[in-house]
Structure formats: structure tokens, C-alpha cells
PDB file of C-alpha atoms in Angstrom:
ATOM      1  CA  MET C   1       9.998  -7.802   3.625  1.00 75.00           C
ATOM      2  CA  THR C   2       6.892  -5.758   4.258  1.00 93.00           C
ATOM      3  CA  TYR C   3       3.170  -5.719   3.570  1.00 97.00           C
ATOM      4  CA  CYS C   4       1.154  -2.953   1.909  1.00 98.00           C
ATOM      5  CA  ILE C   5      -2.348  -2.787   0.454  1.00 98.00           C
ATOM      6  CA  GLY C   6      -3.965  -0.185  -1.794  1.00 98.00           C
ATOM      7  CA  MET C   7      -7.725  -0.668  -2.210  1.00 98.00           C
ATOM      8  CA  ARG C   8     -10.381   1.086  -4.273  1.00 98.00           C
ATOM      9  CA  LEU C   9     -13.970   1.440  -3.057  1.00 98.00           C
ATOM     10  CA  ASP C  10     -16.968   3.289  -4.472  1.00 98.00           C
ATOM     11  CA  ARG C  11     -16.324   5.944  -1.803  1.00 98.00           C
ATOM     12  CA  GLY C  12     -12.608   6.337  -2.392  1.00 98.00           C
ATOM     13  CA  LEU C  13      -9.274   4.707  -1.631  1.00 98.00           C
ATOM     14  CA  VAL C  14      -7.767   3.021   1.421  1.00 98.00           C
ATOM     15  CA  PHE C  15      -4.028   2.512   1.968  1.00 98.00           C
ATOM     16  CA  MET C  16      -2.319   0.526   4.701  1.00 98.00           C
ATOM     17  CA  SER C  17       1.321  -0.422   5.281  1.00 98.00           C
ATOM     18  CA  ASP C  18       3.373  -2.033   7.992  1.00 98.00           C
ATOM     19  CA  THR C  19       6.606  -0.436   9.229  1.00 96.00           C
ATOM     20  CA  ARG C  20       8.904  -3.346  10.012  1.00 94.00           C
ATOM     21  CA  THR C  21      12.322  -3.662   8.434  1.00 90.00           C
ATOM     22  CA  SER C  22      14.563  -6.598   9.218  1.00 76.00           C
ATOM     23  CA  ALA C  23      18.107  -7.783   8.656  1.00 56.00           C
ATOM     24  CA  GLY C  24      17.984 -11.254  10.173  1.00 66.00           C
ATOM     25  CA  VAL C  25      15.697 -13.004  12.610  1.00 68.00           C
ATOM     26  CA  ASP C  26      16.887 -10.961  15.599  1.00 73.00           C
ATOM     27  CA  ASN C  27      17.386  -7.512  14.064  1.00 76.00           C
ATOM     28  CA  PHE C  28      14.156  -5.552  13.622  1.00 81.00           C
ATOM     29  CA  ALA C  29      13.603  -1.844  13.079  1.00 89.00           C
ATOM     30  CA  VAL C  30      10.739   0.501  12.244  1.00 92.00           C
ATOM     31  CA  SER C  31      10.719   2.489   9.031  1.00 94.00           C
ATOM     32  CA  LYS C  32       7.931   4.449   7.366  1.00 96.00           C
ATOM     33  CA  LYS C  33       6.741   3.004   4.059  1.00 98.00           C
ATOM     34  CA  MET C  34       3.810   5.310   3.255  1.00 98.00           C
ATOM     35  CA  PHE C  35       4.419   8.782   1.803  1.00 98.00           C
ATOM     36  CA  SER C  36       1.997  11.458   0.597  1.00 97.00           C
ATOM     37  CA  TRP C  37       1.942  14.625  -1.473  1.00 97.00           C
ATOM     38  CA  GLN C  38      -0.950  17.001  -1.851  1.00 96.00           C
ATOM     39  CA  VAL C  39      -1.933  20.265  -3.474  1.00 95.00           C
ATOM     40  CA  PRO C  40      -5.156  21.512  -1.815  1.00 95.00           C
ATOM     41  CA  ASP C  41      -8.200  21.284  -4.099  1.00 96.00           C
ATOM     42  CA  GLU C  42      -6.026  19.931  -6.918  1.00 98.00           C
ATOM     43  CA  ARG C  43      -4.316  16.591  -6.129  1.00 98.00           C
ATOM     44  CA  ALA C  44      -3.579  13.978  -3.480  1.00 98.00           C
ATOM     45  CA  ILE C  45      -0.987  11.257  -4.100  1.00 98.00           C
ATOM     46  CA  THR C  46       0.121   8.403  -1.857  1.00 98.00           C
ATOM     47  CA  ILE C  47       3.018   5.997  -2.374  1.00 98.00           C
ATOM     48  CA  MET C  48       3.799   2.806  -0.455  1.00 98.00           C
ATOM     49  CA  THR C  49       7.043   0.890  -0.848  1.00 98.00           C
ATOM     50  CA  ALA C  50       8.280  -2.681  -0.442  1.00 97.00           C
ATOM     51  CA  GLY C  51      11.688  -4.171  -1.118  1.00 94.00           C
ATOM     52  CA  ASN C  52      15.262  -3.060  -0.626  1.00 93.00           C
ATOM     53  CA  LEU C  53      15.190  -0.206   1.898  1.00 93.00           C
ATOM     54  CA  ALA C  54      18.063   1.728   0.309  1.00 93.00           C
ATOM     55  CA  THR C  55      16.280   1.583  -3.050  1.00 95.00           C
ATOM     56  CA  THR C  56      12.919   2.725  -1.719  1.00 96.00           C
ATOM     57  CA  GLN C  57      14.417   5.528   0.364  1.00 96.00           C
ATOM     58  CA  SER C  58      16.386   6.753  -2.664  1.00 96.00           C
ATOM     59  CA  LEU C  59      13.196   6.681  -4.741  1.00 97.00           C
ATOM     60  CA  ILE C  60      11.256   8.765  -2.227  1.00 97.00           C
ATOM     61  CA  SER C  61      14.170  11.181  -1.762  1.00 95.00           C
ATOM     62  CA  LEU C  62      14.424  11.757  -5.519  1.00 94.00           C
ATOM     63  CA  LEU C  63      10.682  12.338  -5.875  1.00 95.00           C
ATOM     64  CA  GLU C  64      10.775  14.754  -2.922  1.00 93.00           C
ATOM     65  CA  GLU C  65      13.804  16.616  -4.225  1.00 91.00           C
ATOM     66  CA  ARG C  66      12.342  16.974  -7.697  1.00 88.00           C
ATOM     67  CA  SER C  67       9.086  18.362  -6.329  1.00 87.00           C
ATOM     68  CA  ILE C  68      10.621  21.044  -4.095  1.00 81.00           C
ATOM     69  CA  SER C  69      11.116  23.640  -6.818  1.00 66.00           C
ATOM     70  CA  GLU C  70       8.081  23.312  -9.058  1.00 55.00           C
ATOM     71  CA  GLN C  71       9.259  25.924 -11.555  1.00 61.00           C
ATOM     72  CA  ASP C  72      12.714  24.467 -12.170  1.00 62.00           C
ATOM     73  CA  ARG C  73      12.050  20.732 -12.227  1.00 66.00           C
ATOM     74  CA  ASP C  74       9.916  19.082 -14.865  1.00 71.00           C
ATOM     75  CA  PRO C  75       8.460  16.521 -14.725  1.00 82.00           C
ATOM     76  CA  ASN C  76       7.676  16.359 -11.032  1.00 89.00           C
ATOM     77  CA  ILE C  77       4.982  14.656  -9.047  1.00 94.00           C
ATOM     78  CA  LEU C  78       3.184  17.922  -8.237  1.00 93.00           C
ATOM     79  CA  ARG C  79       2.825  19.088 -11.836  1.00 92.00           C
ATOM     80  CA  LEU C  80       1.934  16.039 -13.915  1.00 95.00           C
ATOM     81  CA  PRO C  81      -1.647  16.255 -15.238  1.00 96.00           C
ATOM     82  CA  THR C  82      -2.813  12.647 -14.679  1.00 98.00           C
ATOM     83  CA  MET C  83      -2.260   9.774 -12.283  1.00 98.00           C
ATOM     84  CA  PHE C  84      -1.154   7.652 -15.232  1.00 98.00           C
ATOM     85  CA  GLN C  85       1.741  10.037 -15.816  1.00 97.00           C
ATOM     86  CA  VAL C  86       2.521  10.022 -12.088  1.00 98.00           C
ATOM     87  CA  ALA C  87       2.792   6.217 -12.247  1.00 98.00           C
ATOM     88  CA  ARG C  88       5.095   6.535 -15.270  1.00 97.00           C
ATOM     89  CA  LEU C  89       7.298   8.978 -13.373  1.00 97.00           C
ATOM     90  CA  VAL C  90       7.463   6.702 -10.339  1.00 98.00           C
ATOM     91  CA  GLY C  91       8.312   3.754 -12.582  1.00 97.00           C
ATOM     92  CA  SER C  92      11.065   5.575 -14.463  1.00 96.00           C
ATOM     93  CA  THR C  93      12.531   6.932 -11.215  1.00 96.00           C
ATOM     94  CA  LEU C  94      12.510   3.464  -9.647  1.00 96.00           C
ATOM     95  CA  LYS C  95      14.223   2.052 -12.727  1.00 94.00           C
ATOM     96  CA  GLU C  96      16.801   4.847 -12.533  1.00 93.00           C
ATOM     97  CA  VAL C  97      17.580   4.089  -8.882  1.00 94.00           C
ATOM     98  CA  ILE C  98      17.870   0.328  -9.382  1.00 92.00           C
ATOM     99  CA  THR C  99      20.003   0.704 -12.516  1.00 90.00           C
ATOM    100  CA  SER C 100      22.411   3.013 -10.727  1.00 88.00           C
ATOM    101  CA  SER C 101      22.738   0.476  -7.887  1.00 82.00           C
ATOM    102  CA  SER C 102      22.966  -2.707  -9.940  1.00 72.00           C
ATOM    103  CA  PRO C 103      25.695  -3.024 -12.571  1.00 63.00           C
ATOM    104  CA  THR C 104      23.740  -5.672 -14.456  1.00 60.00           C
ATOM    105  CA  GLY C 105      20.500  -3.688 -14.637  1.00 55.00           C
ATOM    106  CA  GLN C 106      17.197  -4.278 -12.895  1.00 51.00           C
ATOM    107  CA  THR C 107      15.252  -7.506 -12.474  1.00 53.00           C
ATOM    108  CA  SER C 108      12.264  -8.444 -10.335  1.00 49.00           C
ATOM    109  CA  ASP C 109      14.386 -10.700  -8.101  1.00 54.00           C
ATOM    110  CA  ASP C 110      17.404  -8.386  -7.881  1.00 62.00           C
ATOM    111  CA  GLN C 111      18.773  -7.608  -4.413  1.00 78.00           C
ATOM    112  CA  PHE C 112      18.163  -3.923  -5.149  1.00 84.00           C
ATOM    113  CA  GLY C 113      14.589  -4.529  -6.306  1.00 90.00           C
ATOM    114  CA  ALA C 114      11.454  -2.854  -5.003  1.00 95.00           C
ATOM    115  CA  SER C 115       7.738  -2.776  -5.724  1.00 97.00           C
ATOM    116  CA  ILE C 116       5.564   0.309  -5.349  1.00 98.00           C
ATOM    117  CA  ILE C 117       1.888   1.124  -4.902  1.00 98.00           C
ATOM    118  CA  VAL C 118       0.965   4.625  -6.021  1.00 98.00           C
ATOM    119  CA  GLY C 119      -2.570   5.966  -5.810  1.00 98.00           C
ATOM    120  CA  GLY C 120      -4.638   9.094  -5.465  1.00 98.00           C
ATOM    121  CA  GLN C 121      -6.541  11.579  -7.551  1.00 98.00           C
ATOM    122  CA  ILE C 122      -5.727  14.601  -9.692  1.00 98.00           C
ATOM    123  CA  LYS C 123      -8.480  17.089 -10.490  1.00 98.00           C
ATOM    124  CA  GLY C 124     -10.214  16.161 -13.711  1.00 98.00           C
ATOM    125  CA  GLY C 125      -9.540  12.446 -13.211  1.00 98.00           C
ATOM    126  CA  LYS C 126     -10.887   9.613 -11.104  1.00 98.00           C
ATOM    127  CA  PRO C 127      -9.265   8.147  -7.990  1.00 98.00           C
ATOM    128  CA  THR C 128      -7.096   5.210  -8.961  1.00 98.00           C
ATOM    129  CA  VAL C 129      -4.236   2.977  -7.847  1.00 98.00           C
ATOM    130  CA  PHE C 130      -1.240   1.567  -9.727  1.00 98.00           C
ATOM    131  CA  MET C 131       1.260  -1.151  -8.888  1.00 98.00           C
ATOM    132  CA  VAL C 132       4.772  -0.410 -10.160  1.00 98.00           C
ATOM    133  CA  TYR C 133       7.249  -3.236 -10.751  1.00 96.00           C
ATOM    134  CA  PRO C 134      11.066  -3.120 -10.333  1.00 93.00           C
ATOM    135  CA  GLU C 135      11.481  -2.933 -14.101  1.00 93.00           C
ATOM    136  CA  GLY C 136       9.538   0.360 -14.113  1.00 95.00           C
ATOM    137  CA  ASN C 137       6.393  -0.926 -15.805  1.00 97.00           C
ATOM    138  CA  PHE C 138       3.041  -0.851 -14.011  1.00 98.00           C
ATOM    139  CA  ILE C 139      -0.599  -1.930 -14.002  1.00 98.00           C
ATOM    140  CA  GLU C 140      -3.743  -0.065 -12.940  1.00 98.00           C
ATOM    141  CA  ILE C 141      -6.446  -1.225 -10.591  1.00 98.00           C
ATOM    142  CA  THR C 142      -9.681  -2.464 -12.211  1.00 98.00           C
ATOM    143  CA  ASP C 143     -13.119  -3.705 -11.185  1.00 96.00           C
ATOM    144  CA  ASP C 144     -11.780  -7.251 -11.533  1.00 96.00           C
ATOM    145  CA  THR C 145      -8.657  -6.427  -9.501  1.00 97.00           C
ATOM    146  CA  PRO C 146      -9.878  -3.853  -6.939  1.00 98.00           C
ATOM    147  CA  PHE C 147      -6.854  -3.990  -4.639  1.00 98.00           C
ATOM    148  CA  PHE C 148      -3.103  -4.372  -4.925  1.00 98.00           C
ATOM    149  CA  GLN C 149      -0.732  -5.988  -2.426  1.00 98.00           C
ATOM    150  CA  ILE C 150       3.038  -5.777  -2.300  1.00 98.00           C
ATOM    151  CA  GLY C 151       5.526  -7.486  -0.027  1.00 96.00           C
ATOM    152  CA  GLU C 152       4.425 -10.523   1.981  1.00 95.00           C
ATOM    153  CA  THR C 153       1.049 -10.944   0.288  1.00 96.00           C
ATOM    154  CA  LYS C 154       0.014 -14.573   0.598  1.00 96.00           C
ATOM    155  CA  TYR C 155      -1.150 -14.745   4.211  1.00 97.00           C
ATOM    156  CA  GLY C 156      -3.453 -11.743   4.054  1.00 97.00           C
ATOM    157  CA  LYS C 157      -5.002 -12.301   0.640  1.00 97.00           C
ATOM    158  CA  PRO C 158      -7.666 -14.969   1.387  1.00 97.00           C
ATOM    159  CA  ILE C 159      -9.763 -12.688   3.609  1.00 97.00           C
ATOM    160  CA  LEU C 160      -9.558  -9.887   1.036  1.00 98.00           C
ATOM    161  CA  VAL C 161     -10.763 -12.157  -1.756  1.00 97.00           C
ATOM    162  CA  ARG C 162     -13.656 -13.500   0.320  1.00 97.00           C
ATOM    163  CA  ALA C 163     -14.876 -10.354   2.085  1.00 98.00           C
ATOM    164  CA  TYR C 164     -14.116  -7.375  -0.190  1.00 98.00           C
ATOM    165  CA  ASP C 165     -17.160  -5.416  -1.386  1.00 98.00           C
ATOM    166  CA  ARG C 166     -16.661  -2.242  -3.395  1.00 98.00           C
ATOM    167  CA  ALA C 167     -19.779  -0.729  -1.761  1.00 98.00           C
ATOM    168  CA  MET C 168     -18.492  -1.168   1.810  1.00 98.00           C
ATOM    169  CA  ASP C 169     -17.900   1.933   3.886  1.00 98.00           C
ATOM    170  CA  PHE C 170     -14.468   3.010   5.091  1.00 98.00           C
ATOM    171  CA  ALA C 171     -14.990   1.579   8.581  1.00 98.00           C
ATOM    172  CA  ASP C 172     -15.641  -1.921   7.224  1.00 98.00           C
ATOM    173  CA  ALA C 173     -12.763  -1.610   4.755  1.00 98.00           C
ATOM    174  CA  ILE C 174     -10.388  -0.719   7.583  1.00 98.00           C
ATOM    175  CA  LYS C 175     -11.656  -3.681   9.602  1.00 98.00           C
ATOM    176  CA  LEU C 176     -10.990  -5.928   6.604  1.00 98.00           C
ATOM    177  CA  LEU C 177      -7.454  -4.607   6.206  1.00 98.00           C
ATOM    178  CA  ILE C 178      -6.732  -5.029   9.914  1.00 98.00           C
ATOM    179  CA  VAL C 179      -7.769  -8.699   9.698  1.00 98.00           C
ATOM    180  CA  SER C 180      -5.566  -9.145   6.619  1.00 98.00           C
ATOM    181  CA  PHE C 181      -2.588  -7.528   8.340  1.00 98.00           C
ATOM    182  CA  ASP C 182      -3.123  -9.404  11.592  1.00 97.00           C
ATOM    183  CA  SER C 183      -3.201 -12.718   9.709  1.00 96.00           C
ATOM    184  CA  THR C 184       0.105 -11.777   8.068  1.00 97.00           C
ATOM    185  CA  VAL C 185       1.754 -10.692  11.325  1.00 95.00           C
ATOM    186  CA  LYS C 186       0.834 -14.013  12.959  1.00 94.00           C
ATOM    187  CA  SER C 187       2.380 -15.915  10.037  1.00 94.00           C
ATOM    188  CA  ASN C 188       5.523 -13.971   9.176  1.00 92.00           C
ATOM    189  CA  LEU C 189       8.120 -12.277  11.395  1.00 88.00           C
ATOM    190  CA  SER C 190       9.130  -9.835   8.660  1.00 90.00           C
ATOM    191  CA  VAL C 191       5.803  -7.950   8.945  1.00 95.00           C
ATOM    192  CA  GLY C 192       4.932  -6.062  12.107  1.00 94.00           C
ATOM    193  CA  LEU C 193       3.253  -3.190  13.883  1.00 96.00           C
ATOM    194  CA  PRO C 194       2.788  -0.303  13.906  1.00 97.00           C
ATOM    195  CA  PHE C 195       0.635   0.029  10.777  1.00 98.00           C
ATOM    196  CA  ASP C 196       0.166   3.270   8.855  1.00 98.00           C
ATOM    197  CA  LEU C 197      -3.381   3.831   7.592  1.00 98.00           C
ATOM    198  CA  GLN C 198      -4.786   6.421   5.208  1.00 98.00           C
ATOM    199  CA  VAL C 199      -8.302   6.949   3.864  1.00 98.00           C
ATOM    200  CA  TYR C 200      -8.924   9.053   0.763  1.00 98.00           C
ATOM    201  CA  GLU C 201     -12.492  10.134   0.000  1.00 98.00           C
ATOM    202  CA  ASN C 202     -13.357  10.865  -3.628  1.00 98.00           C
ATOM    203  CA  ASP C 203     -12.823  14.458  -4.800  1.00 98.00           C
ATOM    204  CA  THR C 204     -11.427  15.746  -1.488  1.00 98.00           C
ATOM    205  CA  PHE C 205      -7.813  16.139  -2.717  1.00 98.00           C
ATOM    206  CA  THR C 206      -6.351  15.808   0.753  1.00 97.00           C
ATOM    207  CA  CYS C 207      -4.194  13.226   2.535  1.00 97.00           C
ATOM    208  CA  ASP C 208      -5.186  14.372   6.019  1.00 96.00           C
ATOM    209  CA  ARG C 209      -7.151  11.271   7.065  1.00 97.00           C
ATOM    210  CA  THR C 210      -4.204   9.262   8.348  1.00 98.00           C
ATOM    211  CA  THR C 211      -3.308   7.429  11.547  1.00 98.00           C
ATOM    212  CA  ARG C 212      -0.772   4.970  12.945  1.00 98.00           C
ATOM    213  CA  ILE C 213      -2.139   1.800  14.522  1.00 98.00           C
ATOM    214  CA  LYS C 214       0.096   0.648  17.398  1.00 97.00           C
ATOM    215  CA  SER C 215       0.161  -2.650  19.230  1.00 94.00           C
ATOM    216  CA  ASP C 216      -1.753  -1.234  22.202  1.00 96.00           C
ATOM    217  CA  ASP C 217      -4.590   0.129  20.043  1.00 97.00           C
ATOM    218  CA  ALA C 218      -7.762  -1.133  21.740  1.00 97.00           C
ATOM    219  CA  ILE C 219      -9.831  -1.452  18.560  1.00 97.00           C
ATOM    220  CA  TYR C 220      -7.038  -3.307  16.781  1.00 97.00           C
ATOM    221  CA  GLN C 221      -6.734  -5.747  19.680  1.00 97.00           C
ATOM    222  CA  GLU C 222     -10.489  -6.301  19.751  1.00 98.00           C
ATOM    223  CA  ILE C 223     -10.637  -6.999  16.003  1.00 98.00           C
ATOM    224  CA  ALA C 224      -7.600  -9.308  16.103  1.00 96.00           C
ATOM    225  CA  SER C 225      -8.812 -11.377  19.047  1.00 96.00           C
ATOM    226  CA  GLY C 226     -12.406 -11.374  17.795  1.00 97.00           C
ATOM    227  CA  TRP C 227     -11.332 -12.682  14.399  1.00 97.00           C
ATOM    228  CA  GLY C 228      -9.428 -15.535  16.028  1.00 95.00           C
ATOM    229  CA  ASP C 229     -12.434 -16.443  18.168  1.00 97.00           C
ATOM    230  CA  ALA C 230     -14.776 -16.249  15.159  1.00 97.00           C
ATOM    231  CA  LEU C 231     -12.554 -18.601  13.139  1.00 96.00           C
ATOM    232  CA  ARG C 232     -12.493 -21.169  15.934  1.00 96.00           C
ATOM    233  CA  ASP C 233     -16.287 -20.974  16.306  1.00 97.00           C
ATOM    234  CA  ALA C 234     -16.800 -21.300  12.554  1.00 96.00           C
ATOM    235  CA  PHE C 235     -14.472 -24.318  12.443  1.00 95.00           C
ATOM    236  CA  GLN C 236     -16.518 -26.106  15.100  1.00 96.00           C
ATOM    237  CA  LEU C 237     -19.715 -25.517  13.100  1.00 97.00           C
ATOM    238  CA  LEU C 238     -18.338 -27.241   9.995  1.00 96.00           C
ATOM    239  CA  PRO C 239     -19.317 -30.885   9.422  1.00 96.00           C
ATOM    240  CA  SER C 240     -16.702 -33.522  10.221  1.00 95.00           C
ATOM    241  CA  TYR C 241     -15.354 -35.596   7.372  1.00 94.00           C
ATOM    242  CA  LYS C 242     -15.103 -39.278   8.257  1.00 93.00           C
ATOM    243  CA  LEU C 243     -13.608 -42.111   6.247  1.00 91.00           C
TER     244      LEU C 243
END
């Protein structure tokens, strides 16, 4: 399992993913789940993956391979004219990988299944985010659904629903995501540090604003411990309910 979030703000997009992979309660490893492509001044695309590791690695490898020689391979992720068509390509490639691995075809609960978040901006279009399902179909982010989660979503969703504001700046958005991820880490062993973080500002067409948050990151530790303290203080301020 894993945890990834793609969020849209007025200022741009924010992506965050964990890196833990597991095969049992005592077998943990680290694997990158966030991948980016860019053409300076023309496009910036980010993909995050959750699900069967062999499936997601095959998906990324195919997309990479088909984008190496732009002249000979069409369609490829570096030539498609819109993010909608990029999402379609990701969906069809995911379906291709799962179908080749599963003799009975692809289903959302298949052992070879995977879910994908793909977002970014292509010149002439707006920044956007899509969530791609194992069957290859997808949905686009909206004002009513301003963020997508994949993987272990339930523990980190409440804070997102309560605190998200499309007008917030990137610093506050990152703080919100850190709280969401920290809540998930404390509740589920299959999600863990380090976290990969990327910020995309509207119309910049670059994926350069990235970092990896490790367990010894001082700001992460301050946010995580501060959130725990704030919850305990808030709980004490609530009225008691007596029968």
C-alpha cells in the first residue's frame, strides 16, 4: 500500500507521495512513486503511483521508453497536446500492462491493479490533475473535488476536508499535506517516510521545485509533534458529555 495526494490551488498544484513498499509486516523497502517529465516553457507532467509495484514500474518504464525518441514514437507523453490526452495515454498504458499480467483481464481489486494520479500543465491549457483507475478510465479534478488521494486514503482525509482552502499559499498547503501524511503514518504500517514533495506554480512549465522529506527533517518533526499537541489541547477544551 502507499499514500499519494495531488492537490489543486489557485496558485498551482502540489503533489506528495510516500515511498514505502511492503511484503509482510516485517519486510519494508523504499521505492520512488513520483515521476516527472518536462519540456522547458512547454509542459510539466507529474505521475504518482499506488498498487502492485511490478505493474506501476512497468507503466513508468513504458511511458519513459516511448518518450525517448520523440520522432519515432507516437503518441508519447512529451508530444500530446493536452493533459486530457496525457491522462488517456496513461490509462490505456496502465490497462495494457495489467491485461498482459492478468489472464482474466483487469479489475479494480485485481492483484495486478494500480491507481495513478497524473497532473501538470501543457502550454495553452490550465494546470489540472486526473485520477486514473485500474480499468484505464479516469476523472478530472474539479472545484468540488479539489484533491485526489490514492492508496491508504482514509486516515489522512479528514484534515484535508476540514482545512483545505483553494486560496492558501504553497507553504500552508505543504503543512496541510504533512499533517495528512503524518496521521496516516501513525495509523498504518504500510505508509512511511521519506515523503517526496513537488510544487508546481501556474505557467512555469517546470518540475524543479521538488524535495524529499526524511524522518529527521526538523520542520516535519515540529509540525507532526505540534499537531499532536494541538489535538490534545483542543480535546480538553471541548465540553464533556454526561448522562
